[in-house]
PDB file of N, CA and C in Angstrom:
ATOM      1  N   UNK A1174     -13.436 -19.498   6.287  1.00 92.00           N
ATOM      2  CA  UNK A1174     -13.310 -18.741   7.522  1.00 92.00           C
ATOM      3  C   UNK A1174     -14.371 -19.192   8.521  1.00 92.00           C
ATOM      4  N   UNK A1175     -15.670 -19.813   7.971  1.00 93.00           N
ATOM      5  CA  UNK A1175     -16.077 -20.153   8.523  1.00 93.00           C
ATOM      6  C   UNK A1175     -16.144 -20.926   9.349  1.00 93.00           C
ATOM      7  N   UNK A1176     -16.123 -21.810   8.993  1.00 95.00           N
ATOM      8  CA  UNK A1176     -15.031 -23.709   9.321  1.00 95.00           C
ATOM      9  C   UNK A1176     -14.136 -23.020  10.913  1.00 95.00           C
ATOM     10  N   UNK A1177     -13.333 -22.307  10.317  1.00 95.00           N
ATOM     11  CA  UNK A1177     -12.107 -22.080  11.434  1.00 95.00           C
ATOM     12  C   UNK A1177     -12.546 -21.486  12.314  1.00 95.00           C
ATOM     13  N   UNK A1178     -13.718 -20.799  12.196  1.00 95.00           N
ATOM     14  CA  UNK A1178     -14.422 -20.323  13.994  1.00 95.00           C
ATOM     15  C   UNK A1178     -15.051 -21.177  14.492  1.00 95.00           C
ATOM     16  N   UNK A1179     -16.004 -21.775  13.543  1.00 95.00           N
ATOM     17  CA  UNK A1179     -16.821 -23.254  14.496  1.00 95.00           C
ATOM     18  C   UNK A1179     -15.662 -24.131  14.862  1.00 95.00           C
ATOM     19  N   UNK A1180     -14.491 -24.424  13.946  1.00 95.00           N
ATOM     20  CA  UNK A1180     -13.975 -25.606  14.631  1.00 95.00           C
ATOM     21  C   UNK A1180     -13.081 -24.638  16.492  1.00 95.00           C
ATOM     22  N   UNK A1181     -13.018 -23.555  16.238  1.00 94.00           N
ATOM     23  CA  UNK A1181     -12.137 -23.096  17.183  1.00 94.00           C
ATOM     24  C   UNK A1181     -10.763 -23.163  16.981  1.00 94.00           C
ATOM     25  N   UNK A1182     -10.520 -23.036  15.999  1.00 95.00           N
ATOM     26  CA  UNK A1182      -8.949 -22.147  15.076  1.00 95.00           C
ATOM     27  C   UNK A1182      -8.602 -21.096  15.958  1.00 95.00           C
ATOM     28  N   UNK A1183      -9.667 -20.294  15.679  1.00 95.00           N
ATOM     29  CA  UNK A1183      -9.277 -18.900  15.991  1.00 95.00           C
ATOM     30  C   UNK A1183      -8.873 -18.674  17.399  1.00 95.00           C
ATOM     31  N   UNK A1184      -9.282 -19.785  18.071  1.00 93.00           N
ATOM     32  CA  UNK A1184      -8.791 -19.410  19.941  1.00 93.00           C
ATOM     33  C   UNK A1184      -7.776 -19.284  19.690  1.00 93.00           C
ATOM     34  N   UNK A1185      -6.502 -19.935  19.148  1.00 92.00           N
ATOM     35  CA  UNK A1185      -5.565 -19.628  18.948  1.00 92.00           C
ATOM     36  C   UNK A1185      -4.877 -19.139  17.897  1.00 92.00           C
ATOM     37  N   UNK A1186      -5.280 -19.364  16.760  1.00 94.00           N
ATOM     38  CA  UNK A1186      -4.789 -18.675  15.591  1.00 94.00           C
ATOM     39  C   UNK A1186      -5.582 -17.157  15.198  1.00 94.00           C
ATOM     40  N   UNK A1187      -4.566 -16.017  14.821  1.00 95.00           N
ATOM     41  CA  UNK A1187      -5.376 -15.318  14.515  1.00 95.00           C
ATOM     42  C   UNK A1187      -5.183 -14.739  12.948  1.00 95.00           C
ATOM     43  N   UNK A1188      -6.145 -14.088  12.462  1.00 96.00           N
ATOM     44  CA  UNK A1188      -5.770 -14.137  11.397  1.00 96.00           C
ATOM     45  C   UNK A1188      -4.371 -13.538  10.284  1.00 96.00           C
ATOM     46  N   UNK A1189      -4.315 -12.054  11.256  1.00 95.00           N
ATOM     47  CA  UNK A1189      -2.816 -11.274  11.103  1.00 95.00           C
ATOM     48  C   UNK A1189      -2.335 -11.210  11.770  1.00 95.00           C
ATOM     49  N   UNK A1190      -2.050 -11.690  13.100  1.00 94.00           N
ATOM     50  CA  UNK A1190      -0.701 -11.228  14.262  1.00 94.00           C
ATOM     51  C   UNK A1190      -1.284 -12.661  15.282  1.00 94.00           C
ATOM     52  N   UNK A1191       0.307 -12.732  15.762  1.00 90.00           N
ATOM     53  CA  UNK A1191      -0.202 -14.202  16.657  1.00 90.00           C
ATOM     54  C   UNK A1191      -0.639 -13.995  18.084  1.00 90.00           C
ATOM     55  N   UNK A1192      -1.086 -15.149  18.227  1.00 89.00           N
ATOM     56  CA  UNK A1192      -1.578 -15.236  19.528  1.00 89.00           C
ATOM     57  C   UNK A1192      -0.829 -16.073  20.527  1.00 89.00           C
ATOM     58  N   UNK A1193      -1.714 -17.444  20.395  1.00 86.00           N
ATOM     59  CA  UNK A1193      -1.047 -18.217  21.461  1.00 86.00           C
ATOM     60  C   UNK A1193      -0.043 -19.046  20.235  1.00 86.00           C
ATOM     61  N   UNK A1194      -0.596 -19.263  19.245  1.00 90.00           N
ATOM     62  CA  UNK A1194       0.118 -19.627  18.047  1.00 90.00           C
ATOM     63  C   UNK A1194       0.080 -18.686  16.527  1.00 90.00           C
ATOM     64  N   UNK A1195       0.674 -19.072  15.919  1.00 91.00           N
ATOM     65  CA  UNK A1195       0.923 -18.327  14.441  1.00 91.00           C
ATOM     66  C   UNK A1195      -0.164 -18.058  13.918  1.00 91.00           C
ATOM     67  N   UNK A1196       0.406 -16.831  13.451  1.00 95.00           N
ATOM     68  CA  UNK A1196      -1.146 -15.972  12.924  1.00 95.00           C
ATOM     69  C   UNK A1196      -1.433 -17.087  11.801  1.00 95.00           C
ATOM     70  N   UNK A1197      -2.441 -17.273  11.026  1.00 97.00           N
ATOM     71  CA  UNK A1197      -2.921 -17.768   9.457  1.00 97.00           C
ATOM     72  C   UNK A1197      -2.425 -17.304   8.745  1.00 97.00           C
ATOM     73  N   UNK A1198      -1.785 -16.021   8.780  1.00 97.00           N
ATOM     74  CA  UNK A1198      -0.779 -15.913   7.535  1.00 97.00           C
ATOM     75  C   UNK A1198       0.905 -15.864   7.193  1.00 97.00           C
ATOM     76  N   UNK A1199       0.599 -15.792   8.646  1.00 95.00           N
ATOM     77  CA  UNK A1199       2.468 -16.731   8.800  1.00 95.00           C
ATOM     78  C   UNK A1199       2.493 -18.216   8.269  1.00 95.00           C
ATOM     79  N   UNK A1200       1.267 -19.161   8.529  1.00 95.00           N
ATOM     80  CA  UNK A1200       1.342 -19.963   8.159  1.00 95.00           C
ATOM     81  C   UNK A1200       1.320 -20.193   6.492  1.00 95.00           C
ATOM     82  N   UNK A1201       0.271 -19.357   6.179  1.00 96.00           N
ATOM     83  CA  UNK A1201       0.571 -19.106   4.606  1.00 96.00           C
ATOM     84  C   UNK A1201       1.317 -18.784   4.174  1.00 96.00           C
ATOM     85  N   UNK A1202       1.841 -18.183   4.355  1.00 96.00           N
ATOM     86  CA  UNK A1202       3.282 -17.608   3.476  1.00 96.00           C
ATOM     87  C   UNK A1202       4.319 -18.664   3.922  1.00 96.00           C
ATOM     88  N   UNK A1203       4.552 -19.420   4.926  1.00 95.00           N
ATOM     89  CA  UNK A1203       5.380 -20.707   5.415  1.00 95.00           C
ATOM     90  C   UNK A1203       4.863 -21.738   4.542  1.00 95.00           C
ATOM     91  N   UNK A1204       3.688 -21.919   3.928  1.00 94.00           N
ATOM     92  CA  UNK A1204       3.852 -23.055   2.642  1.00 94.00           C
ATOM     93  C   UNK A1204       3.247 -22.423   1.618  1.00 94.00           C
ATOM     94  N   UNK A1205       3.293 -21.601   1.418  1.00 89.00           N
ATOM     95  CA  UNK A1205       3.022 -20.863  -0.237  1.00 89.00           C
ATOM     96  C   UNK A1205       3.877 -21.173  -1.141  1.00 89.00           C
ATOM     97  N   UNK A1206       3.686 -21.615  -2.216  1.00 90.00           N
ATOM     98  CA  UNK A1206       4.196 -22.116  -3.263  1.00 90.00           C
ATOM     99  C   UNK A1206       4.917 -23.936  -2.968  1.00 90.00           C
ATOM    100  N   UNK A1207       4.731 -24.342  -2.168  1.00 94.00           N
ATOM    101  CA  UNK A1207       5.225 -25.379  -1.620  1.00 94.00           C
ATOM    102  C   UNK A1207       4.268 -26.810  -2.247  1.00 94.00           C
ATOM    103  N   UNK A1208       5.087 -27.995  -2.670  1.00 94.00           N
ATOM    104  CA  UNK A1208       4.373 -29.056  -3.194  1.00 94.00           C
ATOM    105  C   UNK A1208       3.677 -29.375  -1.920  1.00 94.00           C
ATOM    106  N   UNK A1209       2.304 -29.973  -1.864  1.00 95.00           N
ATOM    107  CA  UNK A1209       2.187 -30.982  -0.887  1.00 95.00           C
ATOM    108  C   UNK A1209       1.673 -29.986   0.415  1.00 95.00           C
ATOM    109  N   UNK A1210       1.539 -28.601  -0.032  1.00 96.00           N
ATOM    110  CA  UNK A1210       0.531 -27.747   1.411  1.00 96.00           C
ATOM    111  C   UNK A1210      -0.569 -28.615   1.563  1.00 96.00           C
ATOM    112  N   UNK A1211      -1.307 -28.525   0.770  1.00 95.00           N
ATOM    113  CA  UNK A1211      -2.606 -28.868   1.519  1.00 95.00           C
ATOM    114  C   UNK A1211      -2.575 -29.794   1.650  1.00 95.00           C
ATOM    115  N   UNK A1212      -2.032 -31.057   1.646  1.00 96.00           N
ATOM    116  CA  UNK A1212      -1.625 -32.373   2.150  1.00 96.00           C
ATOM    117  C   UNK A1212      -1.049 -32.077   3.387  1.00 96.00           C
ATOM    118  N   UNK A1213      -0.044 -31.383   3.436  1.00 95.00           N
ATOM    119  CA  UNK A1213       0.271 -30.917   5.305  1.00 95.00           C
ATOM    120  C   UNK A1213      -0.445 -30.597   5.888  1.00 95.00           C
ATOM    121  N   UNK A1214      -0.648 -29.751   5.461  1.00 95.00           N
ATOM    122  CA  UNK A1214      -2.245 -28.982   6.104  1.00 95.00           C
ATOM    123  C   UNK A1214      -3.458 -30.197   6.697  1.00 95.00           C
ATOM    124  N   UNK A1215      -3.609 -30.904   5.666  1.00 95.00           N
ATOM    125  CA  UNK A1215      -5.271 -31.713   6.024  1.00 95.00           C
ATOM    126  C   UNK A1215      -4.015 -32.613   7.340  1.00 95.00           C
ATOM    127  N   UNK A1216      -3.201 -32.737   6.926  1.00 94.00           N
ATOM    128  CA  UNK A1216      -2.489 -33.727   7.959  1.00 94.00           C
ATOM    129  C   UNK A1216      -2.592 -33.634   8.940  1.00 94.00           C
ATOM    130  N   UNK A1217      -1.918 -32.175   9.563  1.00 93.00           N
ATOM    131  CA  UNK A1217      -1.856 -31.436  10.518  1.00 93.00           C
ATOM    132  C   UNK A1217      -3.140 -31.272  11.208  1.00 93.00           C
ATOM    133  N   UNK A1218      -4.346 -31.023  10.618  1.00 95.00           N
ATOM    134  CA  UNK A1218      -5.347 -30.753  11.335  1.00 95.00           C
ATOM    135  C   UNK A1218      -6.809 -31.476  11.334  1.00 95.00           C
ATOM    136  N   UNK A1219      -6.246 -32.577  10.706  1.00 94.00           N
ATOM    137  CA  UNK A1219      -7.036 -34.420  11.223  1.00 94.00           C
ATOM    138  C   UNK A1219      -6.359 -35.300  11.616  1.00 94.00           C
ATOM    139  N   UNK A1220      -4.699 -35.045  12.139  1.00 94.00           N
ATOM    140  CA  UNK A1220      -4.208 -36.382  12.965  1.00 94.00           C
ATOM    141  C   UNK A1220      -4.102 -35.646  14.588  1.00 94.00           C
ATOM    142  N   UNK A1221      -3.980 -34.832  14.690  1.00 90.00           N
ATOM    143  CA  UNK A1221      -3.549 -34.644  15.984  1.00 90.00           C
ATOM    144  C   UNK A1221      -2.207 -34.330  16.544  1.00 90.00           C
ATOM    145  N   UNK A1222      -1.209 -34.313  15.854  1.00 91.00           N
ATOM    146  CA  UNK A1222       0.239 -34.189  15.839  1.00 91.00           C
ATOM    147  C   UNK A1222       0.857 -33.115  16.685  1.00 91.00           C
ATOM    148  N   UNK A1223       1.681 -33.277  17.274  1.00 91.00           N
ATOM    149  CA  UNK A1223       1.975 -32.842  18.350  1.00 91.00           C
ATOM    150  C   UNK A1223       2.771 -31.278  17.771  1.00 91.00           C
ATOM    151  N   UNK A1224       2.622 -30.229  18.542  1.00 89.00           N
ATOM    152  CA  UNK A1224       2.791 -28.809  17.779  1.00 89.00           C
ATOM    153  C   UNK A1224       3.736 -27.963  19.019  1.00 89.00           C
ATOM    154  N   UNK A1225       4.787 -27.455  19.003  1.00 84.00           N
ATOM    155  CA  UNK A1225       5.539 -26.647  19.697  1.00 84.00           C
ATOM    156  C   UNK A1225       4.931 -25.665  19.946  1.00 84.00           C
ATOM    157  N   UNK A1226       5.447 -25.155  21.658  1.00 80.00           N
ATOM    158  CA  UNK A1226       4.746 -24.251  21.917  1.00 80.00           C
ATOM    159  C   UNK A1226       5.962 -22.597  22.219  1.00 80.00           C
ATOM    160  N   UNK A1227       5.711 -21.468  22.472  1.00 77.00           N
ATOM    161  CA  UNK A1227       6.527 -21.180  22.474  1.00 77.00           C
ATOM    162  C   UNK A1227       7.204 -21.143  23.832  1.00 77.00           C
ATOM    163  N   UNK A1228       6.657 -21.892  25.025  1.00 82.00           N
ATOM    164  CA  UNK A1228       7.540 -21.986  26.057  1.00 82.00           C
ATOM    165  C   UNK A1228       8.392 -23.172  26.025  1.00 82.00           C
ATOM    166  N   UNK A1229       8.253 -23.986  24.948  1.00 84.00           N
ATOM    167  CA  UNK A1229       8.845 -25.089  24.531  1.00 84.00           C
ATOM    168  C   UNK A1229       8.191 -26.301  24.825  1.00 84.00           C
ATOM    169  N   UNK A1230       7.187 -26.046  25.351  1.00 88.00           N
ATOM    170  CA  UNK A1230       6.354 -27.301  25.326  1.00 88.00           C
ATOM    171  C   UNK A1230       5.765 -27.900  24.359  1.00 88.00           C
ATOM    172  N   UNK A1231       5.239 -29.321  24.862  1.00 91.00           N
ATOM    173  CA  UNK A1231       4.496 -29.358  23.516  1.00 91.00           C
ATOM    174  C   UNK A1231       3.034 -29.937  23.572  1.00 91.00           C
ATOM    175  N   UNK A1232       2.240 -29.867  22.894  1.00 90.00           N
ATOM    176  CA  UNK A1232       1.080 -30.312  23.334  1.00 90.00           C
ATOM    177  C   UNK A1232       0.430 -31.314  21.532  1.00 90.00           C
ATOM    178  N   UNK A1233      -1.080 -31.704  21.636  1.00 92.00           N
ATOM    179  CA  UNK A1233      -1.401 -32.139  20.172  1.00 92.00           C
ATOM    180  C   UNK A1233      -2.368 -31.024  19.833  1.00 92.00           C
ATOM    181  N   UNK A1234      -2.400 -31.035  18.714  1.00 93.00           N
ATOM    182  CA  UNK A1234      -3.393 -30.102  18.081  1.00 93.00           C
ATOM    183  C   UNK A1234      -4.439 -30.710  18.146  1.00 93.00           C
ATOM    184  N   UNK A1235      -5.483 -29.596  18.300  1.00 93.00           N
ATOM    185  CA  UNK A1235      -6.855 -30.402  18.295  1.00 93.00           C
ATOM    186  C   UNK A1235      -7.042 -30.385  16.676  1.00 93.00           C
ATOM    187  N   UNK A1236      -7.940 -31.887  16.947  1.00 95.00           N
ATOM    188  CA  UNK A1236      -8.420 -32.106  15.859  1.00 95.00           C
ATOM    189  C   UNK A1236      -9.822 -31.728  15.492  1.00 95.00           C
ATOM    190  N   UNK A1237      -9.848 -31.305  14.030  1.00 95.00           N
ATOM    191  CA  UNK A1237     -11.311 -31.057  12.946  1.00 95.00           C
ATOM    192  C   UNK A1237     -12.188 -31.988  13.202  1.00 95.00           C
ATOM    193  N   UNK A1238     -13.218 -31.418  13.895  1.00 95.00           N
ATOM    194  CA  UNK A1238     -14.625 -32.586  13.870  1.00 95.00           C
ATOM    195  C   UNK A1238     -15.051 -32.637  12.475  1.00 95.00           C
ATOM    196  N   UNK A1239     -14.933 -31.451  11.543  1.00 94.00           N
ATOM    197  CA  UNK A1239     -15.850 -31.642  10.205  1.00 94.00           C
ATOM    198  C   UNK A1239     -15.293 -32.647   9.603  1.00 94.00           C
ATOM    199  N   UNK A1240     -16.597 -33.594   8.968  1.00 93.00           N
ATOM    200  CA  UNK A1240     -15.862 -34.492   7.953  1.00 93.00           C
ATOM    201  C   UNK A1240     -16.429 -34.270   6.705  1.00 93.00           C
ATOM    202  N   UNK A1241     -16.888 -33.139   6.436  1.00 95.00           N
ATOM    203  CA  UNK A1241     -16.748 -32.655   5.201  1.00 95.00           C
ATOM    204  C   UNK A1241     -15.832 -32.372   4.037  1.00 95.00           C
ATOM    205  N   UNK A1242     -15.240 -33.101   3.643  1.00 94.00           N
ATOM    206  CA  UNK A1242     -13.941 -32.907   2.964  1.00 94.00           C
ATOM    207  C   UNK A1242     -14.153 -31.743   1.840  1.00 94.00           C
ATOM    208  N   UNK A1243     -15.066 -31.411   1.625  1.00 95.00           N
ATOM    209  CA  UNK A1243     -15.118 -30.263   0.414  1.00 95.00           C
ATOM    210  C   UNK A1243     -14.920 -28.597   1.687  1.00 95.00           C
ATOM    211  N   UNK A1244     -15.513 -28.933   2.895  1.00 96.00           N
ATOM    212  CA  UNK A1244     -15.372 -27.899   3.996  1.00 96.00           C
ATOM    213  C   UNK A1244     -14.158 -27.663   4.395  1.00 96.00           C
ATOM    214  N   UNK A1245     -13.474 -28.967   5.086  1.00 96.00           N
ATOM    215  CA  UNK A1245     -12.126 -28.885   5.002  1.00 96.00           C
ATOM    216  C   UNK A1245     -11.501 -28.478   4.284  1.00 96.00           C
ATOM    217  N   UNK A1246     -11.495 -28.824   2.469  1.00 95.00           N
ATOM    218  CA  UNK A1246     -10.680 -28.317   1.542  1.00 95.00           C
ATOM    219  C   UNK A1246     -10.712 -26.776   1.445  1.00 95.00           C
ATOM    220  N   UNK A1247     -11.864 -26.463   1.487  1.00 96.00           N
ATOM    221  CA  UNK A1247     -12.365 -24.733   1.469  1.00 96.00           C
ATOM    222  C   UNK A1247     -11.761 -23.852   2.483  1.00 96.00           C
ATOM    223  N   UNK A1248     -11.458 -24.642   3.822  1.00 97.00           N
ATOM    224  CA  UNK A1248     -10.642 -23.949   5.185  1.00 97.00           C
ATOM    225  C   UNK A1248      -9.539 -23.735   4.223  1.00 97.00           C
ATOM    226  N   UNK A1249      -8.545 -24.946   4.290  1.00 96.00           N
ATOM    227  CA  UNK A1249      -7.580 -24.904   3.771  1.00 96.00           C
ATOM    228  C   UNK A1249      -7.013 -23.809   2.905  1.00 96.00           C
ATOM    229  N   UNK A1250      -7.560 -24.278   1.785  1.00 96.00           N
ATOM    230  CA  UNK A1250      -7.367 -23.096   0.453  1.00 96.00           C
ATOM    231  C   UNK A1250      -7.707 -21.638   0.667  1.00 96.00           C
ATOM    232  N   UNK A1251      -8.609 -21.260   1.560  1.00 97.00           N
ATOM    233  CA  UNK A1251      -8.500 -19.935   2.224  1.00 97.00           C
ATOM    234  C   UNK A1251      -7.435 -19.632   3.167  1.00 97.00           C
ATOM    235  N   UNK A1252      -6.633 -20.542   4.055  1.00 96.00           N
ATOM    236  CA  UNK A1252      -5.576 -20.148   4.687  1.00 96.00           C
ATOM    237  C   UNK A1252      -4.397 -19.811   4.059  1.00 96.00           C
ATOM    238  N   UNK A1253      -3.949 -20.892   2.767  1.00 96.00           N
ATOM    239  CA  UNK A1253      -3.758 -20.760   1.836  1.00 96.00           C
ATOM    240  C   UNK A1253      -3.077 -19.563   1.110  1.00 96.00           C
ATOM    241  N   UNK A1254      -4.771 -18.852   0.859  1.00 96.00           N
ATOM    242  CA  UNK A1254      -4.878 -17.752   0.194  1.00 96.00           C
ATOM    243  C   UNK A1254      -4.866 -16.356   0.603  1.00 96.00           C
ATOM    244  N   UNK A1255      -4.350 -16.454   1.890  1.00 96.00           N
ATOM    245  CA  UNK A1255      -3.997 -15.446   2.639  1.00 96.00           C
ATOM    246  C   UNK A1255      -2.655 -14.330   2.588  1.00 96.00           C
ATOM    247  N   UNK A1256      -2.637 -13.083   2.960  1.00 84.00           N
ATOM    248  CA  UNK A1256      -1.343 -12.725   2.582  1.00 84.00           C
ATOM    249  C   UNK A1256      -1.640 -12.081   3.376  1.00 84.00           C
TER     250      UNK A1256
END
């Protein structure tokens, strides 16, 4: 949780109800039990990939300055572990 306020997650994600984008646990429960989450996941939020908006635009996600990969993994698996 930490991770996701320094990186600035939270401007837009929130944790139970959305904002400008999907809460964190919409997203969790959208790959819960799923092969290959946290492989989407690290994907999604160290390439930059372009993310729908809901006026239909589209823009890139910002990307994770941390290159902590044990930090990253720890974001992750807490979004994860959300319900």
């Amino acid at each position: 949780q930490a991770l996701a306020k320094k990186e600035g997650c939270l401007k837009c994600h929130a944790i139970d109800k959305k904002k400008e984008a999907k809460s964190l646990k919409e997203i969790s429960a959208k790959y819960k039990g799923k092969a290959g989450a946290e492989a989407t996941l690290l994907n999604h939020l160290t390439s930059g990939e372009k993310v729908k908006l809901d006026d239909g635009t589209e823009e890139e996600h910002k990307i994770i300055k941390s290159k902590d990969k044990a930090e990253v993994s720890n974001m992750i698996q807490w979004i994860l572990s959300l319900k």
